[in-house]
């Protein structure tokens, strides 16, 4: 599988260093669409802070990807749903660390969650 980043600068605002406008995927044999994944431990208990929940989200995503024979290196699209805009920086830092600095098309949305203890939910698309 080959990926090609596209972040044109003509006619569109510039992408920042931590994401790209688009990612072209060539030669992929499989696509994995992962539902919104929350910062819950195996018993379904949310982490107490945004940092704890982000660590759990990424651990959960790694487990889900592994079940399909994939890793975070297969992620080609990511959407974060944040309960509060003040979580944006922590979310971006966790994403950059989890992806090892690899950039993918990313969207962050501030949204009300179904449970007030759920601070973040992340959904991804992976290709392999």
Short mmCIF file of C-alpha atoms in Angstrom, two decimals:
data_model
loop_
_atom_site.label_atom_id
_atom_site.label_comp_id
_atom_site.label_asym_id
_atom_site.label_seq_id
_atom_site.Cartn_x
_atom_site.Cartn_y
_atom_site.Cartn_z
CA UNK A 1 0.00 0.00 0.00
CA UNK A 2 1.22 3.48 -0.85
CA UNK A 3 0.00 6.75 0.65
CA UNK A 4 0.50 10.18 -0.87
CA UNK A 5 -0.18 13.33 1.14
CA UNK A 6 -1.94 16.20 -0.59
CA UNK A 7 -1.87 19.64 1.01
CA UNK A 8 -2.12 22.16 -1.81
CA UNK A 9 -1.35 25.77 -1.01
CA UNK A 10 -3.01 27.31 -4.08
CA UNK A 11 -6.65 28.19 -3.52
CA UNK A 12 -6.94 26.69 -0.03
CA UNK A 13 -5.68 27.60 3.43
CA UNK A 14 -2.44 25.98 4.54
CA UNK A 15 -2.47 22.76 6.55
CA UNK A 16 -0.64 22.86 9.86
CA UNK A 17 2.30 20.58 10.66
CA UNK A 18 0.15 17.97 12.38
CA UNK A 19 -2.29 17.09 9.57
CA UNK A 20 -2.75 17.03 5.80
CA UNK A 21 -5.76 18.09 3.75
CA UNK A 22 -5.99 14.70 2.01
CA UNK A 23 -4.26 11.36 1.90
CA UNK A 24 -4.38 9.31 -1.28
CA UNK A 25 -4.23 5.56 -0.71
CA UNK A 26 -3.01 3.34 -3.55
CA UNK A 27 -2.90 -0.43 -3.63
CA UNK A 28 -4.88 -1.04 -0.46
CA UNK A 29 -6.54 -4.44 -0.27
CA UNK A 30 -8.57 -3.80 2.90
CA UNK A 31 -10.36 -0.93 4.61
CA UNK A 32 -11.27 -0.91 8.31
CA UNK A 33 -13.85 1.56 9.58
CA UNK A 34 -13.56 1.87 13.36
CA UNK A 35 -16.52 3.20 15.34
CA UNK A 36 -16.04 6.06 17.75
CA UNK A 37 -13.78 4.73 20.49
CA UNK A 38 -13.89 6.16 23.99
CA UNK A 39 -11.47 6.45 26.89
CA UNK A 40 -12.93 3.56 28.85
CA UNK A 41 -11.01 0.79 30.58
CA UNK A 42 -11.89 -2.90 29.97
CA UNK A 43 -14.61 -2.66 32.63
CA UNK A 44 -16.18 0.34 30.87
CA UNK A 45 -14.97 2.90 33.40
CA UNK A 46 -13.81 6.24 31.94
CA UNK A 47 -10.46 7.77 32.82
CA UNK A 48 -10.71 10.64 35.31
CA UNK A 49 -8.94 13.24 33.15
CA UNK A 50 -8.69 14.05 29.45
CA UNK A 51 -5.10 12.74 29.46
CA UNK A 52 -6.16 9.43 31.03
CA UNK A 53 -9.03 9.08 28.57
CA UNK A 54 -6.78 9.82 25.59
CA UNK A 55 -4.33 7.15 26.77
CA UNK A 56 -7.22 4.68 27.01
CA UNK A 57 -8.63 5.69 23.61
CA UNK A 58 -5.30 5.02 21.93
CA UNK A 59 -4.83 1.72 23.81
CA UNK A 60 -8.33 0.69 22.73
CA UNK A 61 -7.66 1.72 19.12
CA UNK A 62 -4.42 -0.29 19.09
CA UNK A 63 -6.33 -3.36 20.32
CA UNK A 64 -9.08 -2.92 17.71
CA UNK A 65 -6.55 -2.42 14.91
CA UNK A 66 -4.54 -5.45 16.07
CA UNK A 67 -7.67 -7.59 15.87
CA UNK A 68 -7.65 -6.82 12.13
CA UNK A 69 -3.89 -7.37 11.77
CA UNK A 70 -3.24 -3.62 11.60
CA UNK A 71 -1.43 -0.95 13.63
CA UNK A 72 -1.71 2.81 13.98
CA UNK A 73 0.48 2.97 10.86
CA UNK A 74 -2.58 1.84 8.89
CA UNK A 75 -4.71 4.82 9.99
CA UNK A 76 -5.54 7.02 7.00
CA UNK A 77 -8.30 9.24 8.47
CA UNK A 78 -9.19 10.35 12.00
CA UNK A 79 -12.03 12.30 13.61
CA UNK A 80 -11.99 13.39 17.26
CA UNK A 81 -15.11 14.38 19.14
CA UNK A 82 -14.24 16.53 22.15
CA UNK A 83 -16.67 17.39 24.94
CA UNK A 84 -14.90 20.74 25.42
CA UNK A 85 -12.78 22.88 23.10
CA UNK A 86 -10.16 23.21 25.86
CA UNK A 87 -9.22 19.55 25.17
CA UNK A 88 -7.99 20.31 21.65
CA UNK A 89 -4.31 20.70 22.51
CA UNK A 90 -4.12 17.55 24.64
CA UNK A 91 -5.95 15.66 21.89
CA UNK A 92 -3.55 16.89 19.20
CA UNK A 93 -0.52 16.01 21.33
CA UNK A 94 -1.85 12.50 22.01
CA UNK A 95 -2.61 11.99 18.29
CA UNK A 96 0.84 13.15 17.17
CA UNK A 97 2.49 10.90 19.77
CA UNK A 98 0.31 7.89 18.93
CA UNK A 99 0.96 8.25 15.21
CA UNK A 100 4.67 8.85 15.73
CA UNK A 101 4.44 12.21 13.97
CA UNK A 102 2.85 10.71 10.84
CA UNK A 103 0.20 13.08 9.52
CA UNK A 104 -3.24 12.04 8.29
CA UNK A 105 -6.40 13.97 7.43
CA UNK A 106 -7.83 14.94 10.80
CA UNK A 107 -10.98 16.61 12.02
CA UNK A 108 -11.81 17.67 15.57
CA UNK A 109 -15.37 18.50 16.55
CA UNK A 110 -16.71 19.82 19.85
CA UNK A 111 -19.83 17.81 20.64
CA UNK A 112 -22.01 16.83 23.55
CA UNK A 113 -21.31 13.23 24.51
CA UNK A 114 -23.97 10.74 25.57
CA UNK A 115 -22.45 10.58 29.06
CA UNK A 116 -20.95 13.66 30.73
CA UNK A 117 -17.99 11.55 31.95
CA UNK A 118 -16.97 10.75 28.36
CA UNK A 119 -14.56 13.55 27.43
CA UNK A 120 -13.33 12.34 24.03
CA UNK A 121 -14.28 9.87 21.33
CA UNK A 122 -12.11 9.10 18.30
CA UNK A 123 -13.05 7.25 15.11
CA UNK A 124 -10.57 6.16 12.48
CA UNK A 125 -10.39 4.65 9.04
CA UNK A 126 -7.48 2.31 8.37
CA UNK A 127 -6.24 0.77 5.13
CA UNK A 128 -3.95 -2.13 4.48
#
